[in-house]
Coordinates of C-alpha atoms in Angstrom, one line a residue:
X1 CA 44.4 -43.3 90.1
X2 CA 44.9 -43.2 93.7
X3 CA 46.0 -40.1 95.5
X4 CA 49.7 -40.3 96.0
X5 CA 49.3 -38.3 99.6
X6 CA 46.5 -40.8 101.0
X7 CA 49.0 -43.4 99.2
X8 CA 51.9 -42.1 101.0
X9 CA 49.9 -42.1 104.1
X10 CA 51.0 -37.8 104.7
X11 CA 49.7 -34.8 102.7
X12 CA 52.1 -32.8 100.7
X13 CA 52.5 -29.8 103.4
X14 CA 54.6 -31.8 105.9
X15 CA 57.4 -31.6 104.8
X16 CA 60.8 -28.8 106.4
X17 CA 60.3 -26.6 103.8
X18 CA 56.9 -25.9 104.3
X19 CA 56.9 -26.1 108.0
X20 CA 59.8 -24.1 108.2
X21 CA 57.5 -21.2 105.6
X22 CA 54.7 -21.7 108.2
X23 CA 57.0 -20.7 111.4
X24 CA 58.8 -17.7 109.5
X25 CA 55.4 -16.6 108.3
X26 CA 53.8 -16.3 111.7
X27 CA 56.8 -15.0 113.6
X28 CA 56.3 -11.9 110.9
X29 CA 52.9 -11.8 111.7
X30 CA 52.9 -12.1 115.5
X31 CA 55.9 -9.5 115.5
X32 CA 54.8 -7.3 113.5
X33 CA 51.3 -7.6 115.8
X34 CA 53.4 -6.5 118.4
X35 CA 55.3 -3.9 117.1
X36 CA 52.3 -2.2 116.3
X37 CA 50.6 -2.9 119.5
X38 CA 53.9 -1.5 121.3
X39 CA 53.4 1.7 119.2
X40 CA 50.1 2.2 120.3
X41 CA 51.3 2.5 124.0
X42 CA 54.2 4.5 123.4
X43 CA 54.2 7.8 123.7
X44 CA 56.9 8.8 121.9
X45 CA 58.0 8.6 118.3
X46 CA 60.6 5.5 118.1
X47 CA 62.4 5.3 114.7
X48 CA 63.5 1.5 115.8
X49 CA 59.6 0.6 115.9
X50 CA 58.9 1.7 112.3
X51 CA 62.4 -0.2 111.0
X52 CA 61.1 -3.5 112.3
X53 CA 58.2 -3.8 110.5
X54 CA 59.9 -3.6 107.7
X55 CA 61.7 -7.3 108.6
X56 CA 58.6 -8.5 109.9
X57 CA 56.7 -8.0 106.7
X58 CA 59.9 -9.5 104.9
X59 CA 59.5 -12.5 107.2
X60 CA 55.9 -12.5 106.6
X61 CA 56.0 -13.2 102.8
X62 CA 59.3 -15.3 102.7
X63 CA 57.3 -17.6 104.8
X64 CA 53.5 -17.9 102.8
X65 CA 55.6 -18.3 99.2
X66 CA 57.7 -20.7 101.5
X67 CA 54.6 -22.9 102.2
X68 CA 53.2 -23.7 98.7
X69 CA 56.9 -24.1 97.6
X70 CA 57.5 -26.7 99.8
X71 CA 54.4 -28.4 98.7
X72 CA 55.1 -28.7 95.2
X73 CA 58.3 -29.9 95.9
X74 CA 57.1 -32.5 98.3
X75 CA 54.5 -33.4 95.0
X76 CA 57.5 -34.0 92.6
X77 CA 59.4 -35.9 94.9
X78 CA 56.8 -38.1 95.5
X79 CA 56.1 -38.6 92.3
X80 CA 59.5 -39.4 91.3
X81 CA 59.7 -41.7 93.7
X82 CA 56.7 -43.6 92.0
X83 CA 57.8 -43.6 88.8
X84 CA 55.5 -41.0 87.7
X85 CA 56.9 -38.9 84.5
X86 CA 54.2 -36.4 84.3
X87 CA 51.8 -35.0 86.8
X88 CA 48.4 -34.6 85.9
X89 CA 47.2 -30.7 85.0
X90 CA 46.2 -28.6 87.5
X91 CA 43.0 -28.8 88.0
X92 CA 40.4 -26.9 90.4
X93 CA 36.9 -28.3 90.9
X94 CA 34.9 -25.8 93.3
X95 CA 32.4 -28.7 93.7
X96 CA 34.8 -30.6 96.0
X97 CA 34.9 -29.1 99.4
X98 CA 39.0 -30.3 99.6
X99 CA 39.1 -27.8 96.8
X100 CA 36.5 -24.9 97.5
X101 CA 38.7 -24.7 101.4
X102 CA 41.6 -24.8 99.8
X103 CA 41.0 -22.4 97.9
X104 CA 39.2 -20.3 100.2
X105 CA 42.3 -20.3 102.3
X106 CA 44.7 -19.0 100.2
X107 CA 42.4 -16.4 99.5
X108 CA 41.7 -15.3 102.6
X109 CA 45.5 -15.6 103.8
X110 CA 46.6 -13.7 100.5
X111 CA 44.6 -10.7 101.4
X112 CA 45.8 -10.4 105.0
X113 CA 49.1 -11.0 103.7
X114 CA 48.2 -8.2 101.2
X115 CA 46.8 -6.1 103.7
X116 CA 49.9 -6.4 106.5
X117 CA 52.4 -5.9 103.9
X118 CA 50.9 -2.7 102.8
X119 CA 50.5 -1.5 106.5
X120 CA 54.0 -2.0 107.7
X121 CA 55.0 -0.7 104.0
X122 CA 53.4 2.4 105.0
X123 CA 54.5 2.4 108.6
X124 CA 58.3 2.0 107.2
X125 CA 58.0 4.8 104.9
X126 CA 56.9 6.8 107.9
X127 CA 59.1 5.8 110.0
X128 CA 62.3 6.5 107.5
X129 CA 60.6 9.7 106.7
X130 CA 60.5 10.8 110.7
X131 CA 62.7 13.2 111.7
X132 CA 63.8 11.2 115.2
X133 CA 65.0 8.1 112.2
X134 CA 67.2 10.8 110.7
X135 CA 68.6 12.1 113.9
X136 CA 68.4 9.4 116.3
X137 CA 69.3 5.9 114.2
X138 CA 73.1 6.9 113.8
X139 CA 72.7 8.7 116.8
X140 CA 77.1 9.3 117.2
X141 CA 77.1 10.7 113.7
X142 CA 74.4 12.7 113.6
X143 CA 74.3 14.3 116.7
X144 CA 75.5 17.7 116.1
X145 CA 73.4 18.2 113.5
X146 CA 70.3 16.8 115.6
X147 CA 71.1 19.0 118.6
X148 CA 71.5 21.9 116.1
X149 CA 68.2 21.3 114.2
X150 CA 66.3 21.7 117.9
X151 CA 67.9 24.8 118.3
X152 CA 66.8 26.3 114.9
X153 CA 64.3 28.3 113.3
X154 CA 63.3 25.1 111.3
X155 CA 62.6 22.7 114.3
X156 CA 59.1 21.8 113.2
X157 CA 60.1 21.4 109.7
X158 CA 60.6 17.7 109.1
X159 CA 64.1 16.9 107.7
X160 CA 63.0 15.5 104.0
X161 CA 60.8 18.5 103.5
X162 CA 64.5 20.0 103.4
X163 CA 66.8 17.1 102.1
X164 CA 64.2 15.5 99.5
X165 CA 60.8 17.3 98.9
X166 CA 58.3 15.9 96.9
X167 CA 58.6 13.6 93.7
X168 CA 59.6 9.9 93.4
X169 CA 62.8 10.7 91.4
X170 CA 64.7 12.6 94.8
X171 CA 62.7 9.4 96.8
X172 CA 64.3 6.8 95.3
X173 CA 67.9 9.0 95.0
X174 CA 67.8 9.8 98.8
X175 CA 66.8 6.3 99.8
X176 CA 69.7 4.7 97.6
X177 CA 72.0 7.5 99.5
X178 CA 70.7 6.7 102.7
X179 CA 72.1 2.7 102.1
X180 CA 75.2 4.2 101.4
X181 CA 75.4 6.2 104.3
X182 CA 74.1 2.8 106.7
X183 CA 77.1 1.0 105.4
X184 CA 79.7 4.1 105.9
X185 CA 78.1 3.8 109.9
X186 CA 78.3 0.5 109.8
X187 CA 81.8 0.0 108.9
X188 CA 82.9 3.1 110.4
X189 CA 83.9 4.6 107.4
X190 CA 82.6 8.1 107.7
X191 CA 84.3 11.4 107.7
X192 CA 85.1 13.2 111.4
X193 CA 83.3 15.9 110.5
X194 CA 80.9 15.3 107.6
X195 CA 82.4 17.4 104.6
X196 CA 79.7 19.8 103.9
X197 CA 78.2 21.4 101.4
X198 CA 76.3 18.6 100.5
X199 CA 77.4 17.9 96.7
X200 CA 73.9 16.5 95.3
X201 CA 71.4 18.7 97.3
X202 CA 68.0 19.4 95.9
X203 CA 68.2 22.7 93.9
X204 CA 67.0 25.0 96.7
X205 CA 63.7 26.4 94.3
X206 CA 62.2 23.1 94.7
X207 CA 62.6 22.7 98.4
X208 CA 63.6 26.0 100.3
X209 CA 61.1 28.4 98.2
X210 CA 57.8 25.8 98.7
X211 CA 57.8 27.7 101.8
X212 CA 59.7 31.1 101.3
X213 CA 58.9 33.4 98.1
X214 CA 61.9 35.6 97.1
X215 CA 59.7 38.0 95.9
X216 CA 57.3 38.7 99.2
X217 CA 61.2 39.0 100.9
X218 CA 61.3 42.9 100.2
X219 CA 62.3 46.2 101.7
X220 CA 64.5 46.5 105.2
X221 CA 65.2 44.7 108.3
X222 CA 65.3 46.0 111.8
X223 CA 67.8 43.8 113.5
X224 CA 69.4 44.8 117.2
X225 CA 72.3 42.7 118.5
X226 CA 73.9 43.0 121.4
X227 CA 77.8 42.5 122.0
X228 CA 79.7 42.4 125.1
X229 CA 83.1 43.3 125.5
X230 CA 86.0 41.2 127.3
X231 CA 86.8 43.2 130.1
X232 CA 86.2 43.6 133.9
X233 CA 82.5 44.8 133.7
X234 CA 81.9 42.9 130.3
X235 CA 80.6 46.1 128.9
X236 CA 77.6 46.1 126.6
X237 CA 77.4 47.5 123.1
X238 CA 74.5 47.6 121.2
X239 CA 74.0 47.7 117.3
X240 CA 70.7 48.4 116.2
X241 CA 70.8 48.6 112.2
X242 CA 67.9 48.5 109.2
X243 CA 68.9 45.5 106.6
X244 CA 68.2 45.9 103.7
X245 CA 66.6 42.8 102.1
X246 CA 65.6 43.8 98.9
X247 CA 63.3 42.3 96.1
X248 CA 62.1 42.4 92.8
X249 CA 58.5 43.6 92.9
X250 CA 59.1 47.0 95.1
X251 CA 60.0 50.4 93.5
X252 CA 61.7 51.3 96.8
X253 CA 64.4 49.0 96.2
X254 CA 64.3 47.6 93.3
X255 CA 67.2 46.3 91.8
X256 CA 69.3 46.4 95.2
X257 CA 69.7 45.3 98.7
X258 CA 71.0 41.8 99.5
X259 CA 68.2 39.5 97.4
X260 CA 69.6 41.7 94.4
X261 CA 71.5 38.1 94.1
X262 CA 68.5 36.2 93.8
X263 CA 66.5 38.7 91.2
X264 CA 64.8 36.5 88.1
X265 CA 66.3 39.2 85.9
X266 CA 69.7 38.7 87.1
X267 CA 71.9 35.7 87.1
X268 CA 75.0 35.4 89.3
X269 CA 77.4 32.2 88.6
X270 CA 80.6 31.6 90.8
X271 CA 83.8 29.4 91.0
X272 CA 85.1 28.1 94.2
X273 CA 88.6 26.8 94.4
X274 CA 87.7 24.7 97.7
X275 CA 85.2 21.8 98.2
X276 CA 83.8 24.5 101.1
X277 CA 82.8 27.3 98.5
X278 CA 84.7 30.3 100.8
X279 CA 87.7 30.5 98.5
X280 CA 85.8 32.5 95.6
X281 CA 87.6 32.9 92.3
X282 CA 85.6 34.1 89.9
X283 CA 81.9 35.9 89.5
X284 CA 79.8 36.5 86.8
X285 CA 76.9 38.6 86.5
X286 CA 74.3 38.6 84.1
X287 CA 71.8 41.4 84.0
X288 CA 67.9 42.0 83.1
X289 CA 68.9 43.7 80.1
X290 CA 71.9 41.7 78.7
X291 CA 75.0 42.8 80.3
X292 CA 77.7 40.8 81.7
X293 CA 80.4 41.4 84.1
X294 CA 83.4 39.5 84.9
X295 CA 85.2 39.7 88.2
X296 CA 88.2 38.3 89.1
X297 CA 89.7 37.4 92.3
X298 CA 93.3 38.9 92.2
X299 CA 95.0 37.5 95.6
X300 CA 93.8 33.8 94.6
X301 CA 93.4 34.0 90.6
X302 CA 92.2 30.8 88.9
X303 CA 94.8 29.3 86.1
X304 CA 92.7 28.5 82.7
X305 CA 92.5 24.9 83.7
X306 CA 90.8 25.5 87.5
X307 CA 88.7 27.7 84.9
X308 CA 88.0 24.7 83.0
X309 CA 87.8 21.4 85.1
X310 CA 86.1 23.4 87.8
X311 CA 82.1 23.7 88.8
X312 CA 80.5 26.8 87.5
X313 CA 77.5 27.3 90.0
X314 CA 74.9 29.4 89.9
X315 CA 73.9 31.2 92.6
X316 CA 71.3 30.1 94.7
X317 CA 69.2 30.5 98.6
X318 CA 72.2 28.2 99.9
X319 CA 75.0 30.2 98.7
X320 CA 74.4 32.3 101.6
X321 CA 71.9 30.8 104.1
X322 CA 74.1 27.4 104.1
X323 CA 73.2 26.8 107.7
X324 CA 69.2 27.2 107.6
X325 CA 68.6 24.8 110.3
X326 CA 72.1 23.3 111.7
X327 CA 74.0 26.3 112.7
X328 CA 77.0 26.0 115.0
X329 CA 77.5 29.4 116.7
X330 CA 80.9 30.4 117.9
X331 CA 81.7 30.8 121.6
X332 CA 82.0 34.5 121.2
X333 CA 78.4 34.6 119.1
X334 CA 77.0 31.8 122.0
X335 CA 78.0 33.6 125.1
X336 CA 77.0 37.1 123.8
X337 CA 73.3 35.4 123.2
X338 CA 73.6 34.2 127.0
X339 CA 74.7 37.2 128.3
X340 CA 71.9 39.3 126.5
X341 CA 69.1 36.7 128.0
X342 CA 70.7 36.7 131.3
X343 CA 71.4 33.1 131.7
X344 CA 74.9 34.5 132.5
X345 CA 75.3 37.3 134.6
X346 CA 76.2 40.5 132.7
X347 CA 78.0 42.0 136.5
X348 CA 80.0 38.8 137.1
X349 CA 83.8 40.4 136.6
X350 CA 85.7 38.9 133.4
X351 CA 83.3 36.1 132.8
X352 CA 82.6 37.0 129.1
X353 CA 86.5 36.4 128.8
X354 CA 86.6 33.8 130.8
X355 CA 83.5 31.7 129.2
X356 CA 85.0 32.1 125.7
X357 CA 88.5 31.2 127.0
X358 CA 86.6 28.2 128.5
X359 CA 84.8 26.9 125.5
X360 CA 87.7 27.7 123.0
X361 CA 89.6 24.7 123.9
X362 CA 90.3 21.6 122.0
X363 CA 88.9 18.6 124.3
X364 CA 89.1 15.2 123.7
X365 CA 85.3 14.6 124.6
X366 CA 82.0 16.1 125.9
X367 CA 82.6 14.6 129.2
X368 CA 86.4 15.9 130.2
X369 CA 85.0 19.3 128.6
X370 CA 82.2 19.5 131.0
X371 CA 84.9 18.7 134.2
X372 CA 87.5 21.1 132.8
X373 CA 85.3 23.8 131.8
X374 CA 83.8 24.2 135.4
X375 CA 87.4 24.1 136.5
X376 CA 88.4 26.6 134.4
X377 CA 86.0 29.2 135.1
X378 CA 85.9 28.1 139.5
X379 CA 89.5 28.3 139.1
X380 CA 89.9 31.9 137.7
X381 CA 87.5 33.4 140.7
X382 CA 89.7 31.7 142.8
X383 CA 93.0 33.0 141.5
X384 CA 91.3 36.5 141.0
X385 CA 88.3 37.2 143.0
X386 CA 88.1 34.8 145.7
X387 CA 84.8 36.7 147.2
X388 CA 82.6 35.7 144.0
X389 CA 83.1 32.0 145.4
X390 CA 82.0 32.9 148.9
X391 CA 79.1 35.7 148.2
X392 CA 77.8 34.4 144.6
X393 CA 78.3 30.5 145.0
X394 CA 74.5 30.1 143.3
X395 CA 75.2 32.6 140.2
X396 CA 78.5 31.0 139.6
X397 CA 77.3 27.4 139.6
X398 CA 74.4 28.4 137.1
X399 CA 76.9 30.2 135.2
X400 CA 78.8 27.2 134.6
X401 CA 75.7 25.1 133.7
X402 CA 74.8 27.8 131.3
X403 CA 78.7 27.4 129.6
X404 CA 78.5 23.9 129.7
X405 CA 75.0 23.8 128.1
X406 CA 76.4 26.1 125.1
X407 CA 79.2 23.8 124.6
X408 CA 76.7 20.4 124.7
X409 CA 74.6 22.6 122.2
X410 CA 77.4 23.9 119.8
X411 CA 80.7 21.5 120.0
X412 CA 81.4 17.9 119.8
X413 CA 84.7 16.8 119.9
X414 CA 83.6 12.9 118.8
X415 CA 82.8 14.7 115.5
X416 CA 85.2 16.9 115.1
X417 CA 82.5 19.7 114.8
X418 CA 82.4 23.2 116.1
X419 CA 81.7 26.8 114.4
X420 CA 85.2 26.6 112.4
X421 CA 84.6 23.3 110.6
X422 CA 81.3 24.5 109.5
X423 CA 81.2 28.7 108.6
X424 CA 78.2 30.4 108.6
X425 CA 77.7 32.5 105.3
X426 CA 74.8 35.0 106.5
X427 CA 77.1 37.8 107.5
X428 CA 80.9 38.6 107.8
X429 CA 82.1 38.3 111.4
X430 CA 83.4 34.9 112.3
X431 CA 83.8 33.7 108.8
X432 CA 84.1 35.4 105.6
X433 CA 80.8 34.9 104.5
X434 CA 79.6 38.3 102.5
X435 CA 83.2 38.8 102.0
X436 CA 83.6 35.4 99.7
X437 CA 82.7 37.8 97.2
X438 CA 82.1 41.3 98.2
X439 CA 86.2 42.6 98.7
X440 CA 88.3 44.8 97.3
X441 CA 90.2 42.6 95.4
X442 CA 87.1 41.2 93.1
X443 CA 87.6 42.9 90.5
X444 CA 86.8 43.2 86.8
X445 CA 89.0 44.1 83.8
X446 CA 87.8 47.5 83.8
X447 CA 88.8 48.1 87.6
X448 CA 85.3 48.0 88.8
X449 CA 84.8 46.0 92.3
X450 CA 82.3 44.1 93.7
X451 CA 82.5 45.6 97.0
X452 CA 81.5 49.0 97.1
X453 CA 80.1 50.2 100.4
X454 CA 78.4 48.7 103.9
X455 CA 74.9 50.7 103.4
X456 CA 74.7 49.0 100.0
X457 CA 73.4 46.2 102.6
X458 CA 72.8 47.7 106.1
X459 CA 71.8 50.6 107.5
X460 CA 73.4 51.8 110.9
X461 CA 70.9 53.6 112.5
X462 CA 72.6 53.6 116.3
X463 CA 75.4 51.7 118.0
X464 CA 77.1 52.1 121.6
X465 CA 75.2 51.3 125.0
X466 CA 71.8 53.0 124.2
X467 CA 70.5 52.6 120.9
X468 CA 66.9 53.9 121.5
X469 CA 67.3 57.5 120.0
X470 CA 67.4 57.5 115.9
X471 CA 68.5 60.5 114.2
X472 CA 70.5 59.3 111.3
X473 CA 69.9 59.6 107.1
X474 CA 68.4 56.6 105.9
X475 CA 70.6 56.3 102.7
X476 CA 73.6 56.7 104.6
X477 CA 73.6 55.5 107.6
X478 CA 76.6 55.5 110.5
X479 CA 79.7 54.4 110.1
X480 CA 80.7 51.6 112.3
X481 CA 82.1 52.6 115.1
X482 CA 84.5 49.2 116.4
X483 CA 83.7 49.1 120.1
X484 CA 86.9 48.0 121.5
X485 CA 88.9 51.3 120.5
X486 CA 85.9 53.3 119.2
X487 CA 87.5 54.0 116.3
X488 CA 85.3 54.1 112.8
X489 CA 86.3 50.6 111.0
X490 CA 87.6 50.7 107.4
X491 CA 84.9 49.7 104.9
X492 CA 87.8 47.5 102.9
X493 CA 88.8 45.8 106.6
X494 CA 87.6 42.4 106.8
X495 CA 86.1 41.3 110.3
X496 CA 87.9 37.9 110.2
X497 CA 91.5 39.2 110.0
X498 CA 90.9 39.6 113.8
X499 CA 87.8 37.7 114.0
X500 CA 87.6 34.1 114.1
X501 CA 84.9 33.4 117.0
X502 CA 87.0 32.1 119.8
X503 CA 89.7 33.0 122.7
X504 CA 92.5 33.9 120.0
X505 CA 90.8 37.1 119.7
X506 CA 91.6 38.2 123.2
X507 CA 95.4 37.2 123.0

């Protein structure tokens, strides 16, 4: 029989198909070549660079099953076109040298198809596992959380050590999530701010205790902070205090301090009213040795179906520390920080006032924040003490980059997100945090409360503007003394009936 492509004077490969395979196959190739040549001059991580050879390698196989398709189409309708009914078998005779480079070929271009694939597979999975993909590819959305993740204590932890761990199952769940989230940027359909906390995060066990062991977390915690008060000489106050953290395998403190929440002999479970978790309604505790207590929440009680239709959670690392590595500090918390390093100066008159007054304002975006904020504060000095303009010009200009900075750093108005939208839960200052749970009016049926007295968590050890002498009983402690009247505070007064981290505290 003669050979219908030596018959049809053209072999079976030209045809659109086919050549259309061969052009889509080595634009893959060629750009993916040069994708990975362009990472090996860069000299920074590029998220974009790792994305793209994901569509190269696509390209790359659409175009070699592309080619062979084409052929065999090209076979039939020859063959039709003969009259043919039935093709002959396939058949493949290494004696023939048509067949033996044929078949060489496709070989050899199966394996560095294989081989390619598998490399920008890899390269893909790295790049989507990168931190700079998950800050910087939805770079208006994520921002706040990126600029808050450099800031943290976590900064060289990579962000799926965090938000998946290890396993294929959480893989595959946060990469089906991630499309989600692509399509919510790409349509614009996202929430101003992201609602937080996140719904279906990892148990923290499996992610936040690969690194940190509740049980080497034991005994107390010296922690100093410095406040500043809002008058002329922006007075400093110091709190120096021993915290006490707690654990399970110490005698000391067995049994107590703040871990006492995280104990393997004791189980706490919780029901919030508010997709937030800071309206708490109910608490359960379940003890090493079988008893359980009921409290309930008497200014906010839940009605027997909230009881019913809401989540029951037990508590975990993230109950409290719900802002590991994205905190937004308020302006108060931010320009105490600045004034403690001295990127602000402490003897500038007023300016802890006037830098929270500043910062505590509702722009429309970063840029008219960073032109009314320098306003703000050159304006005051103006008004009230013309002679800072004329002797400190250079310590107010840096003073004003150092305000600005903390507002690039801690609030963006595109996102709707600043301290407020996003409360802090380590501590009971700004937002309720320990006082979720630990108030007067949890209570059981029997009367008893939750909230029983500061040193069952702290120890004041000294307070006021020296803290360096320490004469004070251990189990005790000092009562706080509140440094704007120097009165003692009430142990049953909660911080954030005055408290809410911004200007409104002053007026």
């Amino acid at each position: 029989m003669t050979d219908s492509r030596r018959k049809g004077g053209a072999a079976y490969h030209q045809n659109w198909i086919t050549f259309v395979g061969l052009a889509v196959m080595l634009l893959g190739f060629f750009g993916g070549l040069f994708i990975f040549l362009l990472e090996l001059v860069s000299k920074q991580a590029a998220p974009y660079l790792g994305i793209n050879y994901l569509a190269f390698m696509v390209l790359l196989v659409a175009g070699f099953v592309a080619i062979p398709l084409g052929m065999w189409k090209e076979r039939r309708r020859r063959r039709a076109r003969e009259g043919i009914e039935h093709a002959p078998e396939f058949r493949l005779d290494l004696s023939q040298a048509s067949h033996r480079y044929g078949a060489l070929s496709f070989l050899a271009s199966g394996l560095v198809i294989i081989l390619l694939v598998g490399i920008g597979s890899y390269r893909s999975y790295q790049a989507t596992e990168s931190t700079s993909f998950c800050g910087e590819l939805c770079h208006s959305v994520m921002e706040p959380e990126w600029t808050a993740y450099h800031n943290s204590s976590h900064a060289r932890v990579s962000c799926v050590e965090c938000h998946i761990g290890s396993g294929a199952g959480w893989f595959v769940r946060s990469k089906l999530s991630g499309l989600r989230q692509v399509w919510a940027v790409s349509v614009a359909s996202f929430p101003r701010p992201i609602p937080t906390p996140i719904v279906d995060l990892r148990p923290a066990r499996e992610t936040c205790e690969e690194c940190h062991w509740r049980r080497k977390f034991i005994g107390y915690k010296e922690d100093v902070r410095s406040y500043f008060l809002a008058d002329e000489e922006n007075t400093l106050h110091s709190l120096r205090m021993l915290v006490k953290i707690g654990g399970e395998r110490t005698a000391f403190l067995k049994g107590s301090g703040i871990h006492y929440h995280m104990l393997i002999a004791t189980n706490v479970e919780y029901i919030a009213s508010d997709s937030r978790r800071q309206e708490i309604g109910w608490v359960r505790v379940t003890r090493g040795d079988g008893s359980v207590t009921e409290y309930h929440n008497s200014d906010n009680p839940l009605s027997e179906e909230e009881r019913e239709q809401l989540e029951v959670r037990t508590m975990d690392c993230m109950d409290c520390h719900n802002r590991p590595a994205h905190q937004f500090p308020s302006p108060i918390q931010s320009v105490d920080t600045a004034l403690g390093e001295g990127t602000i100066p402490q003897d500038l008159p007023y300016i802890k006032l006037e830098a929270v007054k500043a910062l505590d304002v509702d722009y429309n975006s970063t840029d008219e924040a960073m032109v009314r904020i320098a306003n703000k504060i050159r304006g005051f000095y103006r008004r009230e003490y013309p002679e800072v303009l004329e002797r400190r010009a250079d310590d107010l200009r840096h003073t004003i980059k150092a305000v600005q900075a903390i507002y690039r750093r801690t609030i963006f108005p595109e996102m709707k997100v600043k301290w407020s939208a996003y409360p802090d839960n380590i501590g009971h200052r700004d937002s309720p945090g320990c006082f979720r749970c630990h108030r007067e009016s949890m209570q059981s049926d029997d009367g008893e409360t939750i909230f029983t007295t500061c040193s069952k968590c702290h120890v004041i050890l000294a307070q006021g503007e020296s803290i360096d002498e320490v004469n004070v009983n251990f189990e005790q402690g000092l009562a706080f003394i509140h440094p704007e009247d120097l009165e003692p505070m009430d142990e049953f007064e909660e911080c954030v009936e005055c408290h809410t981290g911004g200007a409104e505290l002053y007026e």
